[in-house]
Amino acid sequence: MPELPEVETTLRGLAPYLEKQIIRTIEIRVAKLRLPTPLAKPIQGLTVLRLERRAKYILAHLSDKTTLLIHLGMSGRMTVSQNIPSPLPKHSHVIMTTPRGAITLVDPRRFGLFLQMETSKVLAHPLMAKLGPEPLGKDFSGAYLYRILKSKSTAIKPTLMDNHVVVGVGNIYASESLFRAKINPQKPAKKLTRAQCDSLVKEVKNTLNDAIVAGGSSLRDYAHGNGQLGYFQHQFRVYGRDGEPCVTCGTVIKKITQAQRTTFFCPKCQSH
DNA sequence: CTGAGCACCTGAGGGC
DNA sequence: TGCCCTCAGGTGCTCA
């Protein structure tokens, strides 16, 4: 279930199966994802030049100057295998084959996307145009965050999940990053100090990087195992741990709801 | 403009 | 066993 580290891990796992490979076949079995999936042009026989990630989107640039824009939504995953799986797992919506094997997009809730558009227009697409900076890039800095939060009166936790502020920080890593930075998730965003913004930026990067490293280290399992991409053992400090003791101070971890999403935090460590 | 709430979907798990 | 309820890692839209 994809947050940014899972998407990054998925992309790295897909690369050997897709990059510089010819798409021999593609079958769209269920076209109705978050947006309709019909492809603008046939892609059989085209080569995947390069894979790229922007926010939680996977971009596959094709040799005819079009790009596949793939999003995994809440429940999507890509699997790789030698041959087309038989029987196909439930909710297999797109199956592609290359000389290296088969790639299957499985997405029970169908909040994902599989679109094709001109490469030159991808970044201007309405889905992409207004995205904030990449969390792991240098544009996401304490100075930037401090500046942009000044106009945000909502609580920091939902603000951190706002794609206009920064992309790629989902519900799990928002809670985890705020815990590491010792910031109360309910604090109005505009009230964060500059030092807190510095700390939060640092901990967002640390948290995401740790998860990517953990995912990367299990990549070898994908090649030889069941082929599921984007799953790895999470080591959460607060997420899903309500009622359990804080790993730092032993205080009972609390669970609250903010903007219809669950937030976990330590009331003692995160009192400011 | 902002913030709150809803919408899109299916499946898992708990209570009865 | 089955029904009903709640909840789930995302994100764009509408409305006040």
PDB file of C-alpha atoms (C1' of nucleotides) in Angstrom:
ATOM      1  CA  MET A   1       0.000   0.000   0.000  1.00  0.00           C
ATOM      2  CA  PRO A   2       1.847   2.821  -1.427  1.00  0.00           C
ATOM      3  CA  GLU A   3       3.365   5.817   0.136  1.00  0.00           C
ATOM      4  CA  LEU A   4       6.374   7.407  -1.512  1.00  0.00           C
ATOM      5  CA  PRO A   5       8.925   4.811  -0.329  1.00  0.00           C
ATOM      6  CA  GLU A   6       6.748   2.015  -1.686  1.00  0.00           C
ATOM      7  CA  VAL A   7       6.402   3.808  -5.008  1.00  0.00           C
ATOM      8  CA  GLU A   8      10.161   4.334  -5.169  1.00  0.00           C
ATOM      9  CA  THR A   9      10.768   0.699  -4.306  1.00  0.00           C
ATOM     10  CA  THR A  10       8.251  -0.373  -6.927  1.00  0.00           C
ATOM     11  CA  LEU A  11       9.965   1.744  -9.550  1.00  0.00           C
ATOM     12  CA  ARG A  12      13.361   0.249  -8.744  1.00  0.00           C
ATOM     13  CA  GLY A  13      11.899  -3.239  -8.916  1.00  0.00           C
ATOM     14  CA  LEU A  14      10.227  -2.547 -12.249  1.00  0.00           C
ATOM     15  CA  ALA A  15      13.267  -1.003 -13.896  1.00  0.00           C
ATOM     16  CA  PRO A  16      14.972  -4.260 -14.966  1.00  0.00           C
ATOM     17  CA  TYR A  17      11.709  -5.496 -16.472  1.00  0.00           C
ATOM     18  CA  LEU A  18      10.820  -2.295 -18.311  1.00  0.00           C
ATOM     19  CA  GLU A  19      13.708   0.047 -18.977  1.00  0.00           C
ATOM     20  CA  LYS A  20      15.123  -0.278 -22.496  1.00  0.00           C
ATOM     21  CA  GLN A  21      12.669  -3.106 -23.097  1.00  0.00           C
ATOM     22  CA  ILE A  22      10.166  -3.482 -25.918  1.00  0.00           C
ATOM     23  CA  ILE A  23       6.555  -3.741 -24.865  1.00  0.00           C
ATOM     24  CA  ARG A  24       5.421  -6.884 -26.633  1.00  0.00           C
ATOM     25  CA  THR A  25       1.846  -6.937 -25.406  1.00  0.00           C
ATOM     26  CA  ILE A  26      -0.445  -4.923 -23.231  1.00  0.00           C
ATOM     27  CA  GLU A  27      -3.887  -5.895 -22.060  1.00  0.00           C
ATOM     28  CA  ILE A  28      -6.226  -3.539 -20.259  1.00  0.00           C
ATOM     29  CA  ARG A  29      -8.770  -5.709 -18.514  1.00  0.00           C
ATOM     30  CA  VAL A  30     -10.532  -3.111 -16.359  1.00  0.00           C
ATOM     31  CA  ALA A  31     -10.363   0.350 -17.837  1.00  0.00           C
ATOM     32  CA  LYS A  32     -12.244   2.141 -15.109  1.00  0.00           C
ATOM     33  CA  LEU A  33      -9.687   3.287 -12.585  1.00  0.00           C
ATOM     34  CA  ARG A  34      -9.879   6.754 -11.003  1.00  0.00           C
ATOM     35  CA  LEU A  35      -9.916   8.066 -14.560  1.00  0.00           C
ATOM     36  CA  PRO A  36     -10.718   5.980 -17.642  1.00  0.00           C
ATOM     37  CA  THR A  37      -7.669   4.105 -18.872  1.00  0.00           C
ATOM     38  CA  PRO A  38      -8.070   3.761 -22.678  1.00  0.00           C
ATOM     39  CA  LEU A  39      -4.676   4.468 -24.227  1.00  0.00           C
ATOM     40  CA  ALA A  40      -4.251   7.417 -26.555  1.00  0.00           C
ATOM     41  CA  LYS A  41      -2.077   5.372 -28.930  1.00  0.00           C
ATOM     42  CA  PRO A  42      -1.171   1.703 -29.183  1.00  0.00           C
ATOM     43  CA  ILE A  43       2.032   0.964 -27.286  1.00  0.00           C
ATOM     44  CA  GLN A  44       2.818  -2.524 -28.532  1.00  0.00           C
ATOM     45  CA  GLY A  45       6.269  -2.517 -30.120  1.00  0.00           C
ATOM     46  CA  LEU A  46       7.378   0.677 -28.391  1.00  0.00           C
ATOM     47  CA  THR A  47      10.414   0.792 -26.147  1.00  0.00           C
ATOM     48  CA  VAL A  48      10.359   2.063 -22.575  1.00  0.00           C
ATOM     49  CA  LEU A  49      13.200   4.554 -22.608  1.00  0.00           C
ATOM     50  CA  ARG A  50      13.288   5.452 -18.927  1.00  0.00           C
ATOM     51  CA  LEU A  51      11.313   5.247 -15.691  1.00  0.00           C
ATOM     52  CA  GLU A  52      10.977   8.252 -13.418  1.00  0.00           C
ATOM     53  CA  ARG A  53       9.125   9.138 -10.226  1.00  0.00           C
ATOM     54  CA  ARG A  54       7.400  12.435  -9.479  1.00  0.00           C
ATOM     55  CA  ALA A  55       5.453  12.578  -6.199  1.00  0.00           C
ATOM     56  CA  LYS A  56       3.734   9.178  -6.052  1.00  0.00           C
ATOM     57  CA  TYR A  57       3.451   8.901  -9.826  1.00  0.00           C
ATOM     58  CA  ILE A  58       5.523   6.503 -11.879  1.00  0.00           C
ATOM     59  CA  LEU A  59       6.345   7.896 -15.318  1.00  0.00           C
ATOM     60  CA  ALA A  60       7.347   5.509 -18.097  1.00  0.00           C
ATOM     61  CA  HIS A  61       8.712   7.438 -21.057  1.00  0.00           C
ATOM     62  CA  LEU A  62       8.107   5.638 -24.344  1.00  0.00           C
ATOM     63  CA  SER A  63       9.945   5.782 -27.660  1.00  0.00           C
ATOM     64  CA  ASP A  64       7.082   7.553 -29.461  1.00  0.00           C
ATOM     65  CA  LYS A  65       7.388  10.621 -27.217  1.00  0.00           C
ATOM     66  CA  THR A  66       4.470   9.613 -25.066  1.00  0.00           C
ATOM     67  CA  THR A  67       4.569   8.765 -21.377  1.00  0.00           C
ATOM     68  CA  LEU A  68       2.613   6.352 -19.240  1.00  0.00           C
ATOM     69  CA  LEU A  69       1.503   8.015 -16.008  1.00  0.00           C
ATOM     70  CA  ILE A  70       0.875   5.396 -13.347  1.00  0.00           C
ATOM     71  CA  HIS A  71      -0.439   5.899  -9.818  1.00  0.00           C
ATOM     72  CA  LEU A  72      -1.126   3.152  -7.311  1.00  0.00           C
ATOM     73  CA  GLY A  73      -3.821   4.899  -5.274  1.00  0.00           C
ATOM     74  CA  MET A  74      -4.536   3.354  -1.896  1.00  0.00           C
ATOM     75  CA  SER A  75      -4.425  -0.314  -2.774  1.00  0.00           C
ATOM     76  CA  GLY A  76      -2.439  -0.635  -5.982  1.00  0.00           C
ATOM     77  CA  ARG A  77       0.649  -2.757  -6.527  1.00  0.00           C
ATOM     78  CA  MET A  78       2.725  -3.877  -9.469  1.00  0.00           C
ATOM     79  CA  THR A  79       3.887  -7.448  -9.691  1.00  0.00           C
ATOM     80  CA  VAL A  80       6.523  -8.924 -11.943  1.00  0.00           C
ATOM     81  CA  SER A  81       6.818 -12.512 -13.093  1.00  0.00           C
ATOM     82  CA  GLN A  82       8.427 -14.636 -15.776  1.00  0.00           C
ATOM     83  CA  ASN A  83       5.129 -15.229 -17.567  1.00  0.00           C
ATOM     84  CA  ILE A  84       1.614 -13.852 -17.343  1.00  0.00           C
ATOM     85  CA  PRO A  85       0.306 -15.194 -14.022  1.00  0.00           C
ATOM     86  CA  SER A  86      -2.199 -18.001 -14.306  1.00  0.00           C
ATOM     87  CA  PRO A  87      -4.657 -17.712 -12.819  1.00  0.00           C
ATOM     88  CA  LEU A  88      -4.532 -13.941 -12.766  1.00  0.00           C
ATOM     89  CA  PRO A  89      -4.921 -12.443  -9.301  1.00  0.00           C
ATOM     90  CA  LYS A  90      -8.241 -10.723  -8.664  1.00  0.00           C
ATOM     91  CA  HIS A  91      -8.270  -7.055  -9.691  1.00  0.00           C
ATOM     92  CA  SER A  92      -5.502  -7.408 -12.275  1.00  0.00           C
ATOM     93  CA  HIS A  93      -6.295  -4.411 -14.445  1.00  0.00           C
ATOM     94  CA  VAL A  94      -3.308  -4.003 -16.749  1.00  0.00           C
ATOM     95  CA  ILE A  95      -0.860  -6.687 -17.905  1.00  0.00           C
ATOM     96  CA  MET A  96       2.196  -5.821 -19.973  1.00  0.00           C
ATOM     97  CA  THR A  97       4.864  -8.139 -21.288  1.00  0.00           C
ATOM     98  CA  THR A  98       8.437  -7.430 -22.333  1.00  0.00           C
ATOM     99  CA  PRO A  99      11.240  -9.842 -23.270  1.00  0.00           C
ATOM    100  CA  ARG A 100      12.128  -9.863 -19.552  1.00  0.00           C
ATOM    101  CA  GLY A 101       8.701 -10.917 -18.255  1.00  0.00           C
ATOM    102  CA  ALA A 102       5.228  -9.791 -17.322  1.00  0.00           C
ATOM    103  CA  ILE A 103       4.216  -6.755 -15.290  1.00  0.00           C
ATOM    104  CA  THR A 104       0.755  -6.675 -13.708  1.00  0.00           C
ATOM    105  CA  LEU A 105      -1.062  -3.744 -12.125  1.00  0.00           C
ATOM    106  CA  VAL A 106      -3.347  -5.016  -9.367  1.00  0.00           C
ATOM    107  CA  ASP A 107      -5.572  -2.499  -7.610  1.00  0.00           C
ATOM    108  CA  PRO A 108      -8.682  -3.674  -5.705  1.00  0.00           C
ATOM    109  CA  ARG A 109     -10.059  -0.240  -4.853  1.00  0.00           C
ATOM    110  CA  ARG A 110      -9.262   1.227  -8.266  1.00  0.00           C
ATOM    111  CA  PHE A 111      -8.127   4.600  -6.961  1.00  0.00           C
ATOM    112  CA  GLY A 112      -5.056   4.227  -9.120  1.00  0.00           C
ATOM    113  CA  LEU A 113      -4.334   5.613 -12.575  1.00  0.00           C
ATOM    114  CA  PHE A 114      -2.900   4.340 -15.823  1.00  0.00           C
ATOM    115  CA  LEU A 115      -2.810   7.114 -18.402  1.00  0.00           C
ATOM    116  CA  GLN A 116      -0.871   7.930 -21.541  1.00  0.00           C
ATOM    117  CA  MET A 117       0.000  11.422 -22.695  1.00  0.00           C
ATOM    118  CA  GLU A 118       2.580  13.319 -24.692  1.00  0.00           C
ATOM    119  CA  THR A 119       5.879  13.377 -22.838  1.00  0.00           C
ATOM    120  CA  SER A 120       6.264  17.109 -23.356  1.00  0.00           C
ATOM    121  CA  LYS A 121       2.951  17.744 -21.629  1.00  0.00           C
ATOM    122  CA  VAL A 122       3.238  15.477 -18.595  1.00  0.00           C
ATOM    123  CA  LEU A 123       4.455  18.081 -16.151  1.00  0.00           C
ATOM    124  CA  ALA A 124       1.794  20.526 -17.317  1.00  0.00           C
ATOM    125  CA  HIS A 125      -0.991  17.980 -16.873  1.00  0.00           C
ATOM    126  CA  PRO A 126      -3.608  19.125 -14.335  1.00  0.00           C
ATOM    127  CA  LEU A 127      -2.669  16.209 -12.068  1.00  0.00           C
ATOM    128  CA  MET A 128       0.973  17.275 -11.985  1.00  0.00           C
ATOM    129  CA  ALA A 129       1.051  21.020 -12.557  1.00  0.00           C
ATOM    130  CA  LYS A 130       0.431  22.245  -9.032  1.00  0.00           C
ATOM    131  CA  LEU A 131       2.485  19.747  -7.074  1.00  0.00           C
ATOM    132  CA  GLY A 132       4.858  21.068  -4.432  1.00  0.00           C
ATOM    133  CA  PRO A 133       8.548  20.189  -4.158  1.00  0.00           C
ATOM    134  CA  GLU A 134       9.896  16.659  -3.795  1.00  0.00           C
ATOM    135  CA  PRO A 135      10.475  15.880  -0.114  1.00  0.00           C
ATOM    136  CA  LEU A 136      13.939  14.448  -0.796  1.00  0.00           C
ATOM    137  CA  GLY A 137      15.044  17.322  -3.012  1.00  0.00           C
ATOM    138  CA  LYS A 138      16.938  20.417  -1.940  1.00  0.00           C
ATOM    139  CA  ASP A 139      13.947  22.669  -2.650  1.00  0.00           C
ATOM    140  CA  PHE A 140      12.246  21.178   0.401  1.00  0.00           C
ATOM    141  CA  SER A 141      14.170  23.091   3.056  1.00  0.00           C
ATOM    142  CA  GLY A 142      13.486  24.572   6.469  1.00  0.00           C
ATOM    143  CA  ALA A 143      13.462  28.050   4.964  1.00  0.00           C
ATOM    144  CA  TYR A 144      10.917  27.006   2.331  1.00  0.00           C
ATOM    145  CA  LEU A 145       8.664  25.232   4.816  1.00  0.00           C
ATOM    146  CA  TYR A 146       8.759  28.101   7.299  1.00  0.00           C
ATOM    147  CA  ARG A 147       7.793  30.524   4.553  1.00  0.00           C
ATOM    148  CA  ILE A 148       4.902  28.489   3.141  1.00  0.00           C
ATOM    149  CA  LEU A 149       3.449  27.535   6.530  1.00  0.00           C
ATOM    150  CA  LYS A 150       3.036  31.184   7.463  1.00  0.00           C
ATOM    151  CA  SER A 151      -0.235  31.279   5.494  1.00  0.00           C
ATOM    152  CA  LYS A 152      -1.570  27.936   6.743  1.00  0.00           C
ATOM    153  CA  SER A 153      -3.836  28.020   9.753  1.00  0.00           C
ATOM    154  CA  THR A 154      -4.699  24.308   9.651  1.00  0.00           C
ATOM    155  CA  ALA A 155      -2.916  21.835  11.874  1.00  0.00           C
ATOM    156  CA  ILE A 156       0.570  20.836  10.771  1.00  0.00           C
ATOM    157  CA  LYS A 157      -0.226  17.163  10.211  1.00  0.00           C
ATOM    158  CA  PRO A 158      -2.862  17.572   7.473  1.00  0.00           C
ATOM    159  CA  THR A 159      -0.807  20.474   6.085  1.00  0.00           C
ATOM    160  CA  LEU A 160       2.213  18.213   5.736  1.00  0.00           C
ATOM    161  CA  MET A 161       0.030  15.885   3.655  1.00  0.00           C
ATOM    162  CA  ASP A 162      -1.038  18.716   1.333  1.00  0.00           C
ATOM    163  CA  ASN A 163       0.497  18.097  -2.106  1.00  0.00           C
ATOM    164  CA  HIS A 164       0.809  21.816  -2.693  1.00  0.00           C
ATOM    165  CA  VAL A 165       3.127  22.145   0.306  1.00  0.00           C
ATOM    166  CA  VAL A 166       5.262  19.068  -0.326  1.00  0.00           C
ATOM    167  CA  VAL A 167       4.504  15.868  -2.230  1.00  0.00           C
ATOM    168  CA  GLY A 168       4.881  12.295  -1.142  1.00  0.00           C
ATOM    169  CA  VAL A 169       4.212  12.541   2.596  1.00  0.00           C
ATOM    170  CA  GLY A 170       1.230  10.269   3.227  1.00  0.00           C
ATOM    171  CA  ASN A 171      -0.679   9.409   6.361  1.00  0.00           C
ATOM    172  CA  ILE A 172       1.885   7.018   7.829  1.00  0.00           C
ATOM    173  CA  TYR A 173       4.998   9.078   7.277  1.00  0.00           C
ATOM    174  CA  ALA A 174       3.298  12.313   8.359  1.00  0.00           C
ATOM    175  CA  SER A 175       2.730  10.815  11.819  1.00  0.00           C
ATOM    176  CA  GLU A 176       6.184   9.224  11.872  1.00  0.00           C
ATOM    177  CA  SER A 177       7.998  12.397  10.805  1.00  0.00           C
ATOM    178  CA  LEU A 178       6.188  14.571  13.354  1.00  0.00           C
ATOM    179  CA  PHE A 179       7.067  12.106  16.094  1.00  0.00           C
ATOM    180  CA  ARG A 180      10.731  12.155  15.143  1.00  0.00           C
ATOM    181  CA  ALA A 181      10.679  15.966  15.036  1.00  0.00           C
ATOM    182  CA  LYS A 182       8.840  16.079  18.400  1.00  0.00           C
ATOM    183  CA  ILE A 183       6.083  18.321  17.027  1.00  0.00           C
ATOM    184  CA  ASN A 184       2.433  18.171  18.089  1.00  0.00           C
ATOM    185  CA  PRO A 185       0.375  17.162  15.024  1.00  0.00           C
ATOM    186  CA  GLN A 186      -2.430  19.487  16.142  1.00  0.00           C
ATOM    187  CA  LYS A 187      -0.251  22.585  16.254  1.00  0.00           C
ATOM    188  CA  PRO A 188      -1.407  25.230  13.755  1.00  0.00           C
ATOM    189  CA  ALA A 189       1.058  25.112  10.860  1.00  0.00           C
ATOM    190  CA  LYS A 190       1.710  28.849  10.956  1.00  0.00           C
ATOM    191  CA  LYS A 191       2.877  28.601  14.554  1.00  0.00           C
ATOM    192  CA  LEU A 192       5.814  26.305  13.897  1.00  0.00           C
ATOM    193  CA  THR A 193       9.109  27.960  14.757  1.00  0.00           C
ATOM    194  CA  ARG A 194      11.920  28.141  12.231  1.00  0.00           C
ATOM    195  CA  ALA A 195      13.806  25.552  14.285  1.00  0.00           C
ATOM    196  CA  GLN A 196      10.795  23.224  14.183  1.00  0.00           C
ATOM    197  CA  CYS A 197      10.591  23.630  10.400  1.00  0.00           C
ATOM    198  CA  ASP A 198      14.280  22.754  10.102  1.00  0.00           C
ATOM    199  CA  SER A 199      13.760  19.712  12.281  1.00  0.00           C
ATOM    200  CA  LEU A 200      10.623  18.596  10.472  1.00  0.00           C
ATOM    201  CA  VAL A 201      12.243  18.831   7.052  1.00  0.00           C
ATOM    202  CA  LYS A 202      15.202  16.833   8.309  1.00  0.00           C
ATOM    203  CA  GLU A 203      12.981  14.147   9.830  1.00  0.00           C
ATOM    204  CA  VAL A 204      10.712  13.868   6.780  1.00  0.00           C
ATOM    205  CA  LYS A 205      13.805  13.154   4.700  1.00  0.00           C
ATOM    206  CA  ASN A 206      15.214  10.740   7.292  1.00  0.00           C
ATOM    207  CA  THR A 207      11.937   8.859   7.645  1.00  0.00           C
ATOM    208  CA  LEU A 208      11.408   8.480   3.902  1.00  0.00           C
ATOM    209  CA  ASN A 209      15.034   7.555   3.279  1.00  0.00           C
ATOM    210  CA  ASP A 210      14.984   4.928   6.011  1.00  0.00           C
ATOM    211  CA  ALA A 211      11.883   3.376   4.474  1.00  0.00           C
ATOM    212  CA  ILE A 212      13.382   3.412   0.987  1.00  0.00           C
ATOM    213  CA  VAL A 213      16.560   1.746   2.264  1.00  0.00           C
ATOM    214  CA  ALA A 214      14.445  -0.888   4.016  1.00  0.00           C
ATOM    215  CA  GLY A 215      12.472  -1.467   0.813  1.00  0.00           C
ATOM    216  CA  GLY A 216      15.572  -1.509  -1.311  1.00  0.00           C
ATOM    217  CA  SER A 217      17.184  -4.109   0.869  1.00  0.00           C
ATOM    218  CA  SER A 218      14.279  -6.446   0.299  1.00  0.00           C
ATOM    219  CA  LEU A 219      14.245  -5.870  -3.458  1.00  0.00           C
ATOM    220  CA  ARG A 220      16.160  -9.062  -4.083  1.00  0.00           C
ATOM    221  CA  ASP A 221      13.175 -10.926  -2.668  1.00  0.00           C
ATOM    222  CA  TYR A 222      10.993  -9.612  -5.448  1.00  0.00           C
ATOM    223  CA  ALA A 223      13.154 -11.091  -8.145  1.00  0.00           C
ATOM    224  CA  HIS A 224      13.066 -14.561  -6.675  1.00  0.00           C
ATOM    225  CA  GLY A 225       9.938 -14.477  -4.583  1.00  0.00           C
ATOM    226  CA  ASN A 226       6.321 -13.818  -5.336  1.00  0.00           C
ATOM    227  CA  GLY A 227       7.067 -10.755  -7.413  1.00  0.00           C
ATOM    228  CA  GLN A 228       5.131  -8.295  -5.339  1.00  0.00           C
ATOM    229  CA  LEU A 229       6.704  -4.886  -5.485  1.00  0.00           C
ATOM    230  CA  GLY A 230       6.516  -2.159  -2.913  1.00  0.00           C
ATOM    231  CA  TYR A 231       6.144  -4.160   0.254  1.00  0.00           C
ATOM    232  CA  PHE A 232       8.656  -4.294   3.045  1.00  0.00           C
ATOM    233  CA  GLN A 233       8.774  -4.554   6.779  1.00  0.00           C
ATOM    234  CA  HIS A 234       7.852  -1.190   8.219  1.00  0.00           C
ATOM    235  CA  GLN A 235       9.288  -0.111  11.529  1.00  0.00           C
ATOM    236  CA  PHE A 236       6.759   2.354  12.794  1.00  0.00           C
ATOM    237  CA  ARG A 237       7.344   4.273  16.013  1.00  0.00           C
ATOM    238  CA  VAL A 238       3.809   5.623  16.417  1.00  0.00           C
ATOM    239  CA  TYR A 239       1.661   4.588  13.443  1.00  0.00           C
ATOM    240  CA  GLY A 240      -0.789   1.885  14.487  1.00  0.00           C
ATOM    241  CA  ARG A 241       0.665   1.830  18.012  1.00  0.00           C
ATOM    242  CA  ASP A 242      -2.133   3.546  19.967  1.00  0.00           C
ATOM    243  CA  GLY A 243      -2.362   2.185  23.486  1.00  0.00           C
ATOM    244  CA  GLU A 244       1.250   1.001  23.380  1.00  0.00           C
ATOM    245  CA  PRO A 245       4.137   2.725  25.175  1.00  0.00           C
ATOM    246  CA  CYS A 246       6.148   5.445  23.426  1.00  0.00           C
ATOM    247  CA  VAL A 247       9.528   4.057  22.346  1.00  0.00           C
ATOM    248  CA  THR A 248      11.195   7.142  23.821  1.00  0.00           C
ATOM    249  CA  CYS A 249       9.385   7.901  27.081  1.00  0.00           C
ATOM    250  CA  GLY A 250       6.891   5.100  27.718  1.00  0.00           C
ATOM    251  CA  THR A 251       3.828   7.346  27.622  1.00  0.00           C
ATOM    252  CA  VAL A 252       0.793   5.716  25.993  1.00  0.00           C
ATOM    253  CA  ILE A 253       0.554   6.578  22.282  1.00  0.00           C
ATOM    254  CA  LYS A 254      -2.642   8.408  21.391  1.00  0.00           C
ATOM    255  CA  LYS A 255      -4.827   8.099  18.290  1.00  0.00           C
ATOM    256  CA  ILE A 256      -6.891  11.045  17.040  1.00  0.00           C
ATOM    257  CA  THR A 257      -8.673  12.003  13.823  1.00  0.00           C
ATOM    258  CA  GLN A 258      -7.601  14.994  11.739  1.00  0.00           C
ATOM    259  CA  ALA A 259      -9.203  15.835   8.392  1.00  0.00           C
ATOM    260  CA  GLN A 260     -10.831  12.392   8.352  1.00  0.00           C
ATOM    261  CA  ARG A 261      -7.486  10.639   8.675  1.00  0.00           C
ATOM    262  CA  THR A 262      -6.008   8.876  11.668  1.00  0.00           C
ATOM    263  CA  THR A 263      -3.080  10.485  13.468  1.00  0.00           C
ATOM    264  CA  PHE A 264      -0.868   8.775  16.040  1.00  0.00           C
ATOM    265  CA  PHE A 265       1.393  10.654  18.432  1.00  0.00           C
ATOM    266  CA  CYS A 266       3.025  10.715  21.852  1.00  0.00           C
ATOM    267  CA  PRO A 267       1.305  13.356  23.998  1.00  0.00           C
ATOM    268  CA  LYS A 268       4.463  13.844  26.061  1.00  0.00           C
ATOM    269  CA  CYS A 269       7.251  13.858  23.451  1.00  0.00           C
ATOM    270  CA  GLN A 270       5.081  15.871  21.057  1.00  0.00           C
ATOM    271  CA  SER A 271       3.684  18.515  23.374  1.00  0.00           C
ATOM    272  CA  HIS A 272       5.041  21.511  21.452  1.00  0.00           C
TER     273      HIS A 272
ATOM    274  C1'  DC B   1      -8.906  32.372  -1.501  1.00  0.00           C
ATOM    275  C1'  DT B   2      -9.493  28.820   2.474  1.00  0.00           C
ATOM    276  C1'  DG B   3     -11.001  24.806   5.006  1.00  0.00           C
ATOM    277  C1'  DA B   4     -14.238  21.083   5.649  1.00  0.00           C
ATOM    278  C1'  DG B   5     -16.412  17.360   3.862  1.00  0.00           C
ATOM    279  C1'  DC B   6     -17.440  14.136   0.337  1.00  0.00           C
ATOM    280  C1'  DA B   7     -16.521  11.178  -3.452  1.00  0.00           C
ATOM    281  C1'  DC B   8     -14.458   7.380  -5.887  1.00  0.00           C
ATOM    282  C1'  DC B   9     -14.046   1.624  -4.731  1.00  0.00           C
ATOM    283  C1'  DT B  10     -13.273  -3.130  -2.490  1.00  0.00           C
ATOM    284  C1'  DG B  11     -11.936  -5.972   1.305  1.00  0.00           C
ATOM    285  C1'  DA B  12     -10.757  -7.113   6.075  1.00  0.00           C
ATOM    286  C1'  DG B  13     -12.043  -7.530  10.613  1.00  0.00           C
ATOM    287  C1'  DG B  14     -14.980  -7.060  14.723  1.00  0.00           C
ATOM    288  C1'  DG B  15     -19.474  -7.433  17.120  1.00  0.00           C
ATOM    289  C1'  DC B  16     -23.639  -9.751  17.414  1.00  0.00           C
TER     290       DC B  16
ATOM    291  C1'  DT C   1     -22.295 -18.702   8.913  1.00  0.00           C
ATOM    292  C1'  DG C   2     -23.828 -14.200   7.883  1.00  0.00           C
ATOM    293  C1'  DC C   3     -25.099  -9.461   8.340  1.00  0.00           C
ATOM    294  C1'  DC C   4     -23.806  -4.859   9.409  1.00  0.00           C
ATOM    295  C1'  DC C   5     -20.648  -1.592  10.726  1.00  0.00           C
ATOM    296  C1'  DT C   6     -16.089   0.678  10.598  1.00  0.00           C
ATOM    297  C1'  DC C   7     -11.829   1.366   8.761  1.00  0.00           C
ATOM    298  C1'  DA C   8      -7.891   1.326   5.280  1.00  0.00           C
ATOM    299  C1'  DG C   9      -1.359   3.541   2.979  1.00  0.00           C
ATOM    300  C1'  DG C  10      -4.683   8.786  -1.945  1.00  0.00           C
ATOM    301  C1'  DT C  11      -6.319  12.690  -3.896  1.00  0.00           C
ATOM    302  C1'  DG C  12      -9.468  15.740  -6.504  1.00  0.00           C
ATOM    303  C1'  DC C  13     -13.924  18.016  -6.319  1.00  0.00           C
ATOM    304  C1'  DT C  14     -17.676  20.851  -4.350  1.00  0.00           C
ATOM    305  C1'  DC C  15     -19.603  23.985  -1.276  1.00  0.00           C
ATOM    306  C1'  DA C  16     -19.943  27.454   2.402  1.00  0.00           C
TER     307       DA C  16
END
